[in-house]
XYZ file of C-alpha atoms in Angstrom:
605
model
C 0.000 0.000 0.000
C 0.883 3.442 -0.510
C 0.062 6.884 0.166
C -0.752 9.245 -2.328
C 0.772 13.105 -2.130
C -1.829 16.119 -2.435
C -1.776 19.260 -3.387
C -4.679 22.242 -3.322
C -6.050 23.957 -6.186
C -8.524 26.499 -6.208
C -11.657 24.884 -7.749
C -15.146 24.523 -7.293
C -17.598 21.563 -8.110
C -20.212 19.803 -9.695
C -20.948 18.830 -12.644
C -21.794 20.526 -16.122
C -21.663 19.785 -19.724
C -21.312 21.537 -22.775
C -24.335 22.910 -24.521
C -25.493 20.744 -27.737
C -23.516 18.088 -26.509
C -24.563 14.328 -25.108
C -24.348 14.731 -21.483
C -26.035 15.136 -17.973
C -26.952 18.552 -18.047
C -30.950 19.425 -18.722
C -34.054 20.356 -18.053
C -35.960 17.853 -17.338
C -35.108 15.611 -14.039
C -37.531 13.138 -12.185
C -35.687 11.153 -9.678
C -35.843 10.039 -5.569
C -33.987 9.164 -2.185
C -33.925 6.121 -1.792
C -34.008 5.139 2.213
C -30.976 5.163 4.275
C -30.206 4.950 8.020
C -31.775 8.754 9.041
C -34.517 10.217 10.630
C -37.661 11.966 8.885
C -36.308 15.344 10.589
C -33.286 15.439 9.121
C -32.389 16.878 6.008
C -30.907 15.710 1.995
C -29.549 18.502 -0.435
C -29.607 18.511 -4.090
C -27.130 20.926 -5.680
C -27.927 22.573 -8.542
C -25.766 24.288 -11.062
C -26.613 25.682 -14.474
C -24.168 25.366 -16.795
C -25.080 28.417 -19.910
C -24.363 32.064 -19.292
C -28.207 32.349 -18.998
C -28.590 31.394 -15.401
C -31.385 29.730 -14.748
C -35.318 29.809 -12.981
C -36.110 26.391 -11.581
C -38.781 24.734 -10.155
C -38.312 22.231 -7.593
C -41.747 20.528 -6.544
C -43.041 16.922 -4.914
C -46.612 16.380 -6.732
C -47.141 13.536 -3.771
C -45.655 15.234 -0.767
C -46.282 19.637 -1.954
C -46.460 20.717 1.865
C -42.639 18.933 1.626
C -40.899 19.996 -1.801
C -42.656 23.387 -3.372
C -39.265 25.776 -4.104
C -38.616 28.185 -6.745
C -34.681 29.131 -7.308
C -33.294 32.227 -9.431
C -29.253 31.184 -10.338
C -27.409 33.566 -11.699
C -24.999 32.554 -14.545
C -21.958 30.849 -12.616
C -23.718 30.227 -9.307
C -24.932 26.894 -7.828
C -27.269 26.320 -5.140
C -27.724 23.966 -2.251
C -31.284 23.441 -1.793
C -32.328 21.396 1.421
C -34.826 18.671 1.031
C -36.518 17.243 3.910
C -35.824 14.255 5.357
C -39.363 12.709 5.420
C -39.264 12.604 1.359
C -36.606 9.830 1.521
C -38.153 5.915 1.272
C -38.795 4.257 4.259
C -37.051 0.754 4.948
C -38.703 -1.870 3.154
C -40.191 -2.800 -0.444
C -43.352 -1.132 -1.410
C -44.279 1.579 -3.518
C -44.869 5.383 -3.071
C -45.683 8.443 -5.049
C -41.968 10.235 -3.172
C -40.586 11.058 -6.757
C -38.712 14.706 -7.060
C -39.179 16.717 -10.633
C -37.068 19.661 -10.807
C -37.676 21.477 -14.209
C -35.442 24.638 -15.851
C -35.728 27.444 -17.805
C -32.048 26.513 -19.198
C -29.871 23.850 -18.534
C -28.615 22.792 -15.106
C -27.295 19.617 -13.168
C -28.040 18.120 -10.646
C -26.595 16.438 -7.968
C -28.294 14.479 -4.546
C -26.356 14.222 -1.418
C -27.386 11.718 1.440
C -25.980 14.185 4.672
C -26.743 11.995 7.822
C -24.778 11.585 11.048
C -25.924 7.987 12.722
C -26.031 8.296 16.813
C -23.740 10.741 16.936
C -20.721 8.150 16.132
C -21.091 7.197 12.656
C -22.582 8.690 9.423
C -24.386 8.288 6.464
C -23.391 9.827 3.411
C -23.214 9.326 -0.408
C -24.362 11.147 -3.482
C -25.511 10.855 -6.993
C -25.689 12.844 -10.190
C -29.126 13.157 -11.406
C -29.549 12.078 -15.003
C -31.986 14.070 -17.191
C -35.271 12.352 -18.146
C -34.195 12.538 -22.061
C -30.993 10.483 -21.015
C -33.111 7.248 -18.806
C -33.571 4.147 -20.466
C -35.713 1.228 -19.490
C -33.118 -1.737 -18.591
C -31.006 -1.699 -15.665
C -28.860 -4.049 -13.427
C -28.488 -3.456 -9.782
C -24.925 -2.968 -7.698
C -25.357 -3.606 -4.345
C -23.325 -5.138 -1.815
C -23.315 -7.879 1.602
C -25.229 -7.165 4.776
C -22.822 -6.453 7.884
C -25.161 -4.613 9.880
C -28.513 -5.461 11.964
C -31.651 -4.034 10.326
C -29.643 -2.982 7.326
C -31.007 -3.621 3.365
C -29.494 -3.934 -0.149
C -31.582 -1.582 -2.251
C -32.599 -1.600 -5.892
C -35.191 1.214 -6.654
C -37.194 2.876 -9.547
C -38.931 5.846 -10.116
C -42.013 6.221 -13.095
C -41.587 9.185 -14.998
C -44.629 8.157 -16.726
C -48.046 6.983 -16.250
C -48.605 3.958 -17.055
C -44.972 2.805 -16.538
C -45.012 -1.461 -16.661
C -41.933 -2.460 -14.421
C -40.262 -6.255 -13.838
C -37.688 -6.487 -11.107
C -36.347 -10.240 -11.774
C -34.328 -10.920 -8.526
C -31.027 -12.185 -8.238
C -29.619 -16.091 -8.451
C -26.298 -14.938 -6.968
C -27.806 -14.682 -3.219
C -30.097 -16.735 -1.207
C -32.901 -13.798 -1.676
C -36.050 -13.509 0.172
C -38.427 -10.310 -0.902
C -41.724 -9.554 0.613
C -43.660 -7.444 -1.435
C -47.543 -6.479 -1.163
C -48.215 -9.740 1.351
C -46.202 -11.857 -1.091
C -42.749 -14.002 -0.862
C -40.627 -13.690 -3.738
C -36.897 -15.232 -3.828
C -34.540 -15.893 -6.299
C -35.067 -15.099 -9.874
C -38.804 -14.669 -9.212
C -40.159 -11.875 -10.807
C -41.671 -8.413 -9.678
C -44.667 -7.018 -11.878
C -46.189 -3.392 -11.362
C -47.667 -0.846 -13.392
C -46.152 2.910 -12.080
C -47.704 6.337 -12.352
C -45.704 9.340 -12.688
C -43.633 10.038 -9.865
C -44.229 6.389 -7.916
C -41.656 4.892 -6.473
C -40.878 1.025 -5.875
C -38.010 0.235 -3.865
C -37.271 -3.326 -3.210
C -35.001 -3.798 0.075
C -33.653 -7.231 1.905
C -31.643 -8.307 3.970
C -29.644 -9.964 0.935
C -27.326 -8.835 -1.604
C -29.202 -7.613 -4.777
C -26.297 -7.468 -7.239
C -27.242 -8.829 -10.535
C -30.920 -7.750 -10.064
C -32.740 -6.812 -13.519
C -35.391 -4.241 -14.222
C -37.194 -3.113 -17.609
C -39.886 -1.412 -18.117
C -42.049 -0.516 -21.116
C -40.816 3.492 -20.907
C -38.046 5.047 -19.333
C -37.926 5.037 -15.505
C -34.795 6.154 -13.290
C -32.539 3.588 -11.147
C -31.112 3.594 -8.097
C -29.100 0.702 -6.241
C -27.343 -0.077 -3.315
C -27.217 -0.502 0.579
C -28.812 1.461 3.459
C -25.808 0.892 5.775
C -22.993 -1.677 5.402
C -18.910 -1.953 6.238
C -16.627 -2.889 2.905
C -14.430 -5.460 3.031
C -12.481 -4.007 6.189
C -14.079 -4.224 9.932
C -14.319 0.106 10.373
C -16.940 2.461 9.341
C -20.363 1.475 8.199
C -22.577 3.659 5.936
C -24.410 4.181 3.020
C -23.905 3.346 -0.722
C -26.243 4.785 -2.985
C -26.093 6.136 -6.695
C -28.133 6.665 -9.878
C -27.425 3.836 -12.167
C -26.576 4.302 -16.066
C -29.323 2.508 -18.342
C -27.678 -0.763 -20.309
C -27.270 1.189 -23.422
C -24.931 3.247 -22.085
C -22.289 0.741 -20.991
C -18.909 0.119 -22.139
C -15.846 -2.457 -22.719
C -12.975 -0.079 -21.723
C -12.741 1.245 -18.009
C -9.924 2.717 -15.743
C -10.558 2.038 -11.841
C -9.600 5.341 -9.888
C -8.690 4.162 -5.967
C -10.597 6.852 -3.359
C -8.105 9.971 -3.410
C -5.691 10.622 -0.410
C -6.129 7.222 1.379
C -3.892 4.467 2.211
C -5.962 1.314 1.156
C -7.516 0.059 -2.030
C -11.384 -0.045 -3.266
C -13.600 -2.924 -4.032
C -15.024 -2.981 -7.654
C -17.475 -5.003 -9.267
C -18.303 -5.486 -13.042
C -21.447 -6.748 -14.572
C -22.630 -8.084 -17.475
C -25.545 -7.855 -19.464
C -24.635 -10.282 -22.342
C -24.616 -14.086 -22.425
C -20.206 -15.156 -22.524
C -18.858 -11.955 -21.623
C -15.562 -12.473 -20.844
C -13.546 -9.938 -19.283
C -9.852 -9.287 -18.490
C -8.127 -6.626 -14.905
C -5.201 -6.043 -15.928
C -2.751 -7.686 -13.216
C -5.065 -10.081 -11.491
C -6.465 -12.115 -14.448
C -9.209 -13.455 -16.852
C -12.622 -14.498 -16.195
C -15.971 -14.921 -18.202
C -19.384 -13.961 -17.107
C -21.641 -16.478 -19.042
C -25.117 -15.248 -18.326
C -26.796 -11.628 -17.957
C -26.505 -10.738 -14.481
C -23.339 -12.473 -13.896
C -20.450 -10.574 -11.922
C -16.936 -10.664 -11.101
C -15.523 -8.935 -7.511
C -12.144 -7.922 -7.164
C -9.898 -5.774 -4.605
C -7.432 -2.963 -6.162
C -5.170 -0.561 -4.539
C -3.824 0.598 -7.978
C -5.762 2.503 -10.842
C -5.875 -0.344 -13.478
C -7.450 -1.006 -17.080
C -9.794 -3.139 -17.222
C -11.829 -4.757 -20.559
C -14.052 -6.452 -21.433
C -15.329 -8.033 -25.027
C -18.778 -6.834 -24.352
C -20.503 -3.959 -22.450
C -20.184 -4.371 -18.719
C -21.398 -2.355 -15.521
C -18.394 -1.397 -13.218
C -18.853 -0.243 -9.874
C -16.088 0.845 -7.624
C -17.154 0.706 -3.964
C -14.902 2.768 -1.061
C -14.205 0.179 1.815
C -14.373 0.917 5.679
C -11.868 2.886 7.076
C -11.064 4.398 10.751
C -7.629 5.564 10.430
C -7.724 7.872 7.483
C -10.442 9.771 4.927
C -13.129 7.735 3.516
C -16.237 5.515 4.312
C -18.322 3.217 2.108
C -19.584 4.816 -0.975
C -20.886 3.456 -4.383
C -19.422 4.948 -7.495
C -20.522 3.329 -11.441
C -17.916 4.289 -13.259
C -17.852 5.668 -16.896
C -16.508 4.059 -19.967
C -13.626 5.599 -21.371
C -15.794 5.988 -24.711
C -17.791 8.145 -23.028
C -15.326 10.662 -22.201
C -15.943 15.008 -22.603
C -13.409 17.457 -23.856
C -15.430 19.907 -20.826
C -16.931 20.299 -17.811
C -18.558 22.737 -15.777
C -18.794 21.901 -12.041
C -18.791 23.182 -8.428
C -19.113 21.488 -4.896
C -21.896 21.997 -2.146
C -20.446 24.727 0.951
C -22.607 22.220 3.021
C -20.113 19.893 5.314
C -17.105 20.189 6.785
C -15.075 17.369 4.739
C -12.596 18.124 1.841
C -13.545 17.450 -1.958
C -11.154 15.811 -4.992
C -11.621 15.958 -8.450
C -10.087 12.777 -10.445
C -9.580 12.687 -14.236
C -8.934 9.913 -16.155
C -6.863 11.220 -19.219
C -4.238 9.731 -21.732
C -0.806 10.295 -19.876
C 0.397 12.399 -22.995
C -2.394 14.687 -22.881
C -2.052 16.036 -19.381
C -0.333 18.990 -20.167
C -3.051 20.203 -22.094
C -5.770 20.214 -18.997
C -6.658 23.674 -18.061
C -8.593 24.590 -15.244
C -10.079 27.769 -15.244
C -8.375 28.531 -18.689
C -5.240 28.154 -16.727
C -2.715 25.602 -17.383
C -2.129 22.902 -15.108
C 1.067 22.575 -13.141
C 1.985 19.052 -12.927
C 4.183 19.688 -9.918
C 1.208 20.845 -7.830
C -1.016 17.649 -8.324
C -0.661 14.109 -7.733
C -0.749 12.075 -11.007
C -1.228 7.804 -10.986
C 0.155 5.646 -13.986
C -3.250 3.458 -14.528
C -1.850 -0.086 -14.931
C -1.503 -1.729 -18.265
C -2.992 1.207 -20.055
C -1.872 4.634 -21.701
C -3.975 6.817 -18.881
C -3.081 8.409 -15.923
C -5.361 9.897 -12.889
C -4.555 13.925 -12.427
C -6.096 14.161 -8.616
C -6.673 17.841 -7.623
C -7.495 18.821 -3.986
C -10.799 21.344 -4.028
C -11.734 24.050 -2.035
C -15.516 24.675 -1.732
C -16.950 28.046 -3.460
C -20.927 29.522 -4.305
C -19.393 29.826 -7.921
C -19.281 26.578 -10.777
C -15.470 26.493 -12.466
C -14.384 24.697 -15.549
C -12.150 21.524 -16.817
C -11.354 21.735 -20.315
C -8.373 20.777 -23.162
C -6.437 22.711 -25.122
C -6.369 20.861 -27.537
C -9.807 19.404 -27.140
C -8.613 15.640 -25.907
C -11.232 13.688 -24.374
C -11.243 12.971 -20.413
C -12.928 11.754 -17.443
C -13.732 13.174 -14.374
C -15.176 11.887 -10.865
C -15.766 14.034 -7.512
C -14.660 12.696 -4.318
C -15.378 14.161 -0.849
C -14.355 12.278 2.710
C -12.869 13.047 5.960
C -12.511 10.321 8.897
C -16.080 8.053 8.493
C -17.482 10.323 5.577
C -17.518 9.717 1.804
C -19.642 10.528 -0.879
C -18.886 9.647 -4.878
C -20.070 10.359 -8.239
C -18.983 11.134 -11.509
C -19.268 14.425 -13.616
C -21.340 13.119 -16.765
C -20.963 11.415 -19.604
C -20.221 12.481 -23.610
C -22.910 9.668 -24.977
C -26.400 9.092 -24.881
C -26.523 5.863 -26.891
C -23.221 4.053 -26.788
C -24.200 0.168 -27.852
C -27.218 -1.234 -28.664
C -28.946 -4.281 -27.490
C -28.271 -7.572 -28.991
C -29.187 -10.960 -29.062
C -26.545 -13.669 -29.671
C -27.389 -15.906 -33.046
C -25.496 -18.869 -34.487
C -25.274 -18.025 -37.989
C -22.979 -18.755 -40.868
C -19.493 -18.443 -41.356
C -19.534 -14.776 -43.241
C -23.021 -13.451 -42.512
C -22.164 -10.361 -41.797
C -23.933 -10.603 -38.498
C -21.936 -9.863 -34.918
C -23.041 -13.226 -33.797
C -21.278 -12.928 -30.135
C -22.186 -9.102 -29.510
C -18.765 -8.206 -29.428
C -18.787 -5.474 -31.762
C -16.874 -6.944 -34.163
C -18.697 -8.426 -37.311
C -17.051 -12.225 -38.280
C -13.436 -11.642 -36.272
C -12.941 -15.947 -35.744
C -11.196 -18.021 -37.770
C -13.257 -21.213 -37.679
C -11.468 -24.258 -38.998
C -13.241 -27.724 -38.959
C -9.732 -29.152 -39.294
C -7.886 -28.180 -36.188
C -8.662 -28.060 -32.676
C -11.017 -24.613 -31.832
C -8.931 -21.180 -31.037
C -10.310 -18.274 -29.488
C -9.210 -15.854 -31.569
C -11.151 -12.952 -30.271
C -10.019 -13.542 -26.603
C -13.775 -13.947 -25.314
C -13.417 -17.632 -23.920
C -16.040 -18.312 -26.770
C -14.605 -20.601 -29.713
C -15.776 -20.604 -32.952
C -19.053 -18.057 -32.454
C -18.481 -15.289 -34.940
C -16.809 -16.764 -38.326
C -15.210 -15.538 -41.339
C -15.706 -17.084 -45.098
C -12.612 -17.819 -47.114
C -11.557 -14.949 -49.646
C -14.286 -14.397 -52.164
C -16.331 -17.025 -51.115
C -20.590 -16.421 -50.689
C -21.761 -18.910 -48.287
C -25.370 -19.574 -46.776
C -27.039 -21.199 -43.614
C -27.994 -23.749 -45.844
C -24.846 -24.767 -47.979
C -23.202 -27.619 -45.626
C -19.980 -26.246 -46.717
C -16.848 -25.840 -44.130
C -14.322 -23.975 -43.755
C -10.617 -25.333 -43.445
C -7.589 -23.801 -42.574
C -3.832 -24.291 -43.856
C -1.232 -21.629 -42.101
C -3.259 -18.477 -42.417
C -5.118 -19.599 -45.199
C -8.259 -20.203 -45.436
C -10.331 -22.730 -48.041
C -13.579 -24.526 -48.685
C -13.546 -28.197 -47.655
C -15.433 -31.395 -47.067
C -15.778 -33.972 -44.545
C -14.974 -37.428 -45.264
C -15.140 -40.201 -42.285
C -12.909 -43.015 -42.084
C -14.011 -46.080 -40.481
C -10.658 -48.319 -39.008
C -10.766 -50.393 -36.538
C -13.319 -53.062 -35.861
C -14.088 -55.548 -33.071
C -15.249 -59.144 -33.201
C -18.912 -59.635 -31.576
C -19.419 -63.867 -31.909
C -20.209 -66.074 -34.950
C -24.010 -64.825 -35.409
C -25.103 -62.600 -37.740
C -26.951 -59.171 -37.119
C -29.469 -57.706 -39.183
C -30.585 -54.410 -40.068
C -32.593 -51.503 -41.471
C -30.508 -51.112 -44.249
C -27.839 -53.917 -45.320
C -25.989 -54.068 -48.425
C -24.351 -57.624 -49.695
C -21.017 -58.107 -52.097
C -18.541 -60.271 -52.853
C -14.679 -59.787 -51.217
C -11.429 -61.616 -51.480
C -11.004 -61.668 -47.344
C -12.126 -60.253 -44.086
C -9.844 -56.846 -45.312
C -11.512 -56.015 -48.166
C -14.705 -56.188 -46.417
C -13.236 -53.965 -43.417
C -12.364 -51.319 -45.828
C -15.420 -51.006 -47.895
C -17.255 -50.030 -44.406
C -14.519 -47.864 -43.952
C -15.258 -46.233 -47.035
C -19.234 -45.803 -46.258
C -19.980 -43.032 -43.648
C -22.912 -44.832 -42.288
C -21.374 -48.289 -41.863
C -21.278 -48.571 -38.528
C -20.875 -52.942 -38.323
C -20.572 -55.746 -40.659
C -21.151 -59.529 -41.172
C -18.444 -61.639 -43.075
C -17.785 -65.229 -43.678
C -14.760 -66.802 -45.561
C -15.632 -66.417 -49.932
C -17.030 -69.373 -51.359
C -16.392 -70.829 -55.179
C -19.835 -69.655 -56.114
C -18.917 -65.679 -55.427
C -21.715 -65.168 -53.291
C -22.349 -62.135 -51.264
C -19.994 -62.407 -48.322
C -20.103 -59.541 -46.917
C -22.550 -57.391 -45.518
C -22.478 -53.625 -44.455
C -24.913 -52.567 -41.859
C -26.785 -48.881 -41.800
C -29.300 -48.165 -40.070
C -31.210 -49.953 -37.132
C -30.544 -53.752 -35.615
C -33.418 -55.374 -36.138
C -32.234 -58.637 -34.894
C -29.562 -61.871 -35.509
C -29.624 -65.341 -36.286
C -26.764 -67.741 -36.290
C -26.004 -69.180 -40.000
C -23.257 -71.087 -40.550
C -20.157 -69.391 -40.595
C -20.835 -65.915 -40.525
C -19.286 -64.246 -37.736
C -20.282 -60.106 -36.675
C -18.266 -57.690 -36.703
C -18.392 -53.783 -34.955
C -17.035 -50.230 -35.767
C -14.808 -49.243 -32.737
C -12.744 -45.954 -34.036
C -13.375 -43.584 -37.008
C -11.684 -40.624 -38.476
C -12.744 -37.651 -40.108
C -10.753 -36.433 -43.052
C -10.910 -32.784 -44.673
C -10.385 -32.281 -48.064
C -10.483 -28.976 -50.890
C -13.492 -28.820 -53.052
C-alpha cells in the first residue's frame, strides 16, 4: 500500500456539460432518495448548477408530498445552489411503492446532484451522493450494484422511479444470493419476478436483507434507477454507511474502463463489473481473466492501484470505497464511466454544506495532461498528484478542491477527451459520483445468433462483425479472446456462403479454403459367430475379411458388418450394416463384426 501526495487547487464543483452536446446537463429531471439509516427530521440537499451564461429559474416541486418539496430558485450565470430537502421525502425501509418522486424542471440547462448528509447516533454517518440524469438520457433496462449485509436491520436496495403513467416495471431478482423479498403480502426469492404498473412520480423500492447485485429491471418506458445498501462496512471491519447512486441505463455501458482508488487514502477499493450479455468475458489487468456467461453475472475484485480493465462486451463497473477508521473515507458506491464516453469539458462546483474536503479525479491519456486547463489556466503538474493506470496509456490527475458559491471549468487545449469523478471524505465520511458522460446511446442491445461463417452478423455481440477463424480441421482457437470458440466466423476470400450450404471452412497456415468432410471407419471388433441384421444392409462379394473392413470404412454410415470366408460360387460375403438392428440369427459361418474408431478427413473442393 501506498500513500498518495496532495496538493490544493482552487476549484469549485459539480458537474456541467457543454451545450449541444450528449451529457447530464438538462431540463428535465424526475428522480428520488432512496431510504438510508436517518430520521424523517433530518435533512438531503440537491445541488444545482446551471451550466449556460443564462442562469437559470427552476422549479423544484413533490406532486405527492407539496407541503414537503414546493421551491422556486433564481441562479445567476456561474452560481450553484444547495437546496435542502426534507428528510421525510426519503423511502422508508422496506419494499413497497410510493408516489416520493422529485421533478425539478429549468428554464435553461442545469445539473443536478443528490447528497445523502446523515450523522448515525452521533458516532457514525451516512453519506453518499448521486448525479441526477436528465429524463431525455433514462432508459428502461437496468442491473443493480449492491453489496453484503454487515449490519442489523440494514437492506441492499434496488429502486425505480415512473416518470410516466402507465410505466409497466419487472424487477427479476437475483440467483447470486439466497434472496427472500416480501412485497404487497407476497414471498418472492430468487429469480422470481416483480410485476407493477407505475404512475408518474411512484416509487418502488425493493429492500432485503440480501445482496441484490445482478438484479434486472425493464420497463415498457423510461424510468430512473437507483441501487445499493442502506448501511454496510466494505471489506475491512471500520466504518459502516451508506452506498447509494443513480445507475446508467444498459445502453450506455462500455468495454474499456480505468478504476480510480478513493483519493488521499492508504488502502484500495472494491469494484465489481457486470454483465448484461450471455459469454462476456472480461480481463483486470494484473489479477487475471474471467468470463461472465449469463446476464446478471459478476466478477468482484480488490485494487489498490488505478488499473485497465476490458471487457469483449458492455459491462457495468462499480467501484465501492471500503471501511476505514484511520484515514479519509467511508463506504460509498461509485458506477464508473466508460472511457468511450469521455468530454473534452466540464462545468462543475461542490456543495459549501459539510465540513469534509472534496477531490476531483480525471482519467486522461498520460500524454495529454499537459493540455488540462482549469479555469483557462494551465495545469502545473508539480502541484497535483498524477497515478500511472496499470496496463494502459492513462493516468489519474487528482486535484485537492476548495468549496466556493461559484461553478469552475475543466477543459483541453487541444480538445482531448477525459474523465472526471468528484470525491469528498474526511474520517467516516464519503460521498462519490462522476461528472457526466459524452454519450447518450453508446451500444445497442443484442441478441446472440449462431449463424454462418460470413453473414455479416456480430453473432457474439462483441462489436466486431465475423473476427474468428473457424477451422473444422484443427482443434477450436479463441481468436477474439472472449473464452467463446468458434461463435463469430469468417468465409474464405471471395467465397458467398449460406445457412444452408453444408460447406466448411478449413484452414492451412493463415489460409483459409472450402472443404469437405470425409469419415474413415478403421478399426473393428469381433462380436461372436451370429449374424446381425438391419434396417438397411448391403451384400457383395470380397477376397477376405480386409476387403470387407475397408469397404465399411469407405461408407460413412457403416457402422458394423457380417463376413464369412468367400465361397467358389462368389456369393455375397459380406454385408455392411446402416441403419437400425433389427435382430440376428446364427447361419453357418458368418461371424459379426463392430465399428470401434473412425476418423474424419478434410479435403479442398
Amino acid at each position: 500500500m501506498r500513500a498518495r501526495v496532495w496538493h490544493t487547487c482552487l476549484l469549485a464543483l459539480i458537474l456541467s456539460l457543454n451545450q449541444g452536446c450528449f451529457g447530464n446537463a438538462g431540463t428535465d429531471f424526475v428522480f428520488a432518495f432512496v431510504q438510508v439509516y436517518h430520521t424523517n427530521d433530518s435533512y438531503d440537499y440537491l445541488v444545482l448548477t446551471p451550466t449556460t451564461d443564462q442562469g437559470a429559474e427552476v422549479r423544484v416541486i413533490a406532486p405527492g408530498y407539496p407541503n414537503l418539496v414546493n421551491e422556486t430558485i433564481i441562479l445567476a450565470p456561474g452560481q450553484i445552489h444547495s437546496l435542502k430537502v426534507h428528510g421525510a421525502m426519503a423511502m422508508n425501509y422496506g419494499s413497497y411503492i410510493d408516489r416520493r418522486g422529485i421533478h425539478v424542471t429549468s428554464s435553461h440547462d442545469i445539473t443536478v446532484v443528490g447528497i445523502d448528509t446523515e450523522s448515525w447516533k452521533g458516532s457514525g454517518s451516512n453519506y453518499d451522493s448521486f448525479l441526477v440524469r436528465p429524463t431525455d438520457q433514462l432508459g428502461n433496462e437496468y442491473y443493480a450494484v449492491c453489496y453484503y449485509i454487515t449490519n442489523s436491520a440494514a437492506g441492499s436496495t434496488f429502486a425505480v422511479v415512473a416518470t410516466n403513467n402507465d410505466t409497466l416495471v419487472s424487477i427479476t431478482l437475483t440467483t447470486s444470493d439466497n434472496v427472500t423479498v416480501t412485497f404487497d403480502s407476497d414471498t418472492y426469492s430468487n429469480g422470481d419476478i416483480i410485476t407493477r404498473t407505475l404512475e408518474q412520480y411512484d416509487v418502488l423500492q425493493i429492500q432485503t436483507r440480501s445482496d441484490l447485485t445482478g438484479s434486472h429491471v425493464i420497463a415498457n418506458k423510461p424510468i430512473t434507477a437507483y441501487s445499493g445498501v442502506n448501511r454496510t462496512r466494505v471489506h475491512f471491519y471500520g466504518c459502516s454507511s451508506t452506498m447509494v447512486d443513480q445507475l446508467p441505463p444498459v445502453n450506455v455501458w462500455g468495454k474499456d474502463y480505468v478504476t480510480v482508488p478513493f483519493p488521499n487514502r492508504m488502502s484500495g477499493d472494491i469494484y465489481r463489473v457486470l454483465a448484461s450479455w450471455t459469454n462476456t468475458a472480461l480481463y483486470v489487468y494484473g489479477v487475471g481473466s474471467y468470463l461472465l456467461r449469463e446476464p446478471g453475472n459478476w466478477m468482484e475484485f480488490y485494487l489498490e492501484n488505478a488499473t485497465y480493465v476490458r471487457a469483449n462486451k458492455p459491462v457495468q463497473v462499480a467501484q465501492l470505497s471500503v471501511s476505514r477508521t484511520s484515514d479519509e473515507g467511508d463506504p460509498s458506491l461509485l458506477i464508473l464511466s466508460p472511457i468511450d464516453a469521455a468530454r473534452t469539458s466540464y462545468v462543475f462546483g461542490v456543495s459549501v454544506t459539510g465540513k469534509w474536503r472534496y477531490y476531483v479525479a480525471v482519467v486522461i491519456q498520460e500524454f495529454a495532461i499537459d493540455g488540462l486547463l482549469f479555469n483557462n489556466q494551465s495545469v502545473n503538474v508539480s502541484n497535483v498528484s498524477v497515478e500511472q493506470a496499470e496496463g494502459s496509456q492513462y493516468a489519474i490527475v487528482y486535484i485537492e478542491l476548495m468549496k466556493s458559491a461559484y461553478h469552475n471549468t475543466i477543459t483541453h487545449e487541444g480538445h482531448v477527451p477525459f474523465l472526471a469523478y468528484v470525491y469528498s471524505g474526511e474520517k467516516c465520511k464519503a460521498t462519490a459520483h462522476s461528472l457526466g458522460t459524452a454519450a447518450s446511446t453508446l451500444f445497442d442491445a443484442c441478441a446472440p445468433t449462431s449463424g454462418y461463417p460470413g453473414d455479416g452478423v456480430d453473432n457474439d455481440c462483441d462489436g466486431v462483425v465475423d473476427e474468428e477463424a473457424c477451422c473444422v480441421n484443427k482443434d477450436g482457437i479463441d481468436d477474439d479472446l472472449d473464452m467463446v470458440i468458434d461463435e463469430d466466423c469468417y468465409a474464405p476470400p471471395a467465397v458467398e456462403m449460406s445457412s444452408v450450404s453444408g460447406l466448411a471452412v478449413c484452414c492451412r497456415g493463415d489460409t483459409t479454403y472450402l472443404c469437405e468432410e470425409i469419415v474413415r471407419n478403421g478399426h473393428f471388433t469381433r462380436m461372436g459367430d451370429k449374424k446381425y441384421l438391419a434396417t438397411d444392409m448391403a451384400a457383395s462379394h470380397t477376397r477376405n475379411k480386409q476387403q470387407c473392413f475397408h469397404n465399411c470404412g469407405r461408407e460413412k454410415d457403416c457402422w458394423a458388418l457380417n463376413y464369412h470366408p468367400p465361397s467358389l460360387s462368389g456369393d455375397g460375403n459380406c454385408e455392411l450394416l446402416r441403419g437400425a438392428v433389427t435382430g440376428s440369427t446364427q447361419e453357418g459361418s458368418w461371424t459379426h463384426y463392430q465399428l470401434d474408431r473412425s476418423w474424419s478427413q478434410y479435403v479442398p473442393l
